Amino acid sequence: MRDRRGPERPRFGGDERGVSTAVGYVLTLAIGAVLLSGVVIGIGGVVDSQTDRVVRGDLEVTGQTVVANLESADRLARAAESGRPAGAAPANVSVAVDLPTRLAGRPYRIAVTNASVTLRTDDPEMAVEIPHAANVTVSESNVRGGPVRIQYDSGTETLEVAER
């Protein structure tokens, strides 16, 4: 076979075929991948911070609901005790509260003390404490989030929060 290039021409010097289509395609894919990964990383932080805000807001609203119902049960218990004649049957007060089982898709716990109600989640780890103004002694309890019952025990003269 005879070489048509001659001795002074490089081997591919006469090749006029282009590779710009293939190179352009690869570059377009690479730039698109870099941009897409940047957007995913940027949006991930925004979603996490929004989730934290939503969880905190839901904890506060649900905690206010528990406190309001606890204080209502306190008023009912004091009214029942003050109007009860001597030797009468014990006063029974029970308030059913329908709370969501999950807040922002996450389970939570409710801790009740004589001074406050604390709602807590594990993911994200967050706690909201709301003080209450109950005059009747509130027994300490720790329940899962969801429907609860607030009961007054006239024997011990305490309010107790329990799961339903």
PDB file of C-alpha atoms in Angstrom, residues 15 17 23 32 51 56 63 83 92 104-105 107 110 115 130 146-147 153 158-159:
ATOM      1  CA  ASP A  15      -8.474  13.997   7.873  1.00  0.00           C
ATOM      2  CA  ARG A  17     -13.820  14.505   9.928  1.00  0.00           C
ATOM      3  CA  VAL A  23     -17.305  16.397  22.365  1.00  0.00           C
ATOM      4  CA  GLY A  32     -25.796  19.321  33.235  1.00  0.00           C
ATOM      5  CA  THR A  51     -38.805  20.601  58.130  1.00  0.00           C
ATOM      6  CA  ARG A  56     -41.342  23.139  65.893  1.00  0.00           C
ATOM      7  CA  GLY A  63     -48.566  21.621  73.191  1.00  0.00           C
ATOM      8  CA  GLY A  83     -70.021  22.069  94.807  1.00  0.00           C
ATOM      9  CA  ASN A  92     -65.280  12.339  88.228  1.00  0.00           C
ATOM     10  CA  ALA A 104     -44.892  16.530  60.194  1.00  0.00           C
ATOM     11  CA  GLY A 105     -44.699  12.783  59.649  1.00  0.00           C
ATOM     12  CA  PRO A 107     -43.808  10.466  66.103  1.00  0.00           C
ATOM     13  CA  ILE A 110     -45.702  14.232  75.657  1.00  0.00           C
ATOM     14  CA  ALA A 115     -45.505  22.937  86.079  1.00  0.00           C
ATOM     15  CA  ILE A 130     -45.113  25.059  77.591  1.00  0.00           C
ATOM     16  CA  GLY A 146     -51.998  10.746  69.840  1.00  0.00           C
ATOM     17  CA  PRO A 147     -55.396  10.685  71.519  1.00  0.00           C
ATOM     18  CA  ASP A 153     -58.797  11.402  90.606  1.00  0.00           C
ATOM     19  CA  THR A 158     -54.683  14.949  91.071  1.00  0.00           C
ATOM     20  CA  LEU A 159     -55.010  15.301  87.302  1.00  0.00           C
TER      21      LEU A 159
END
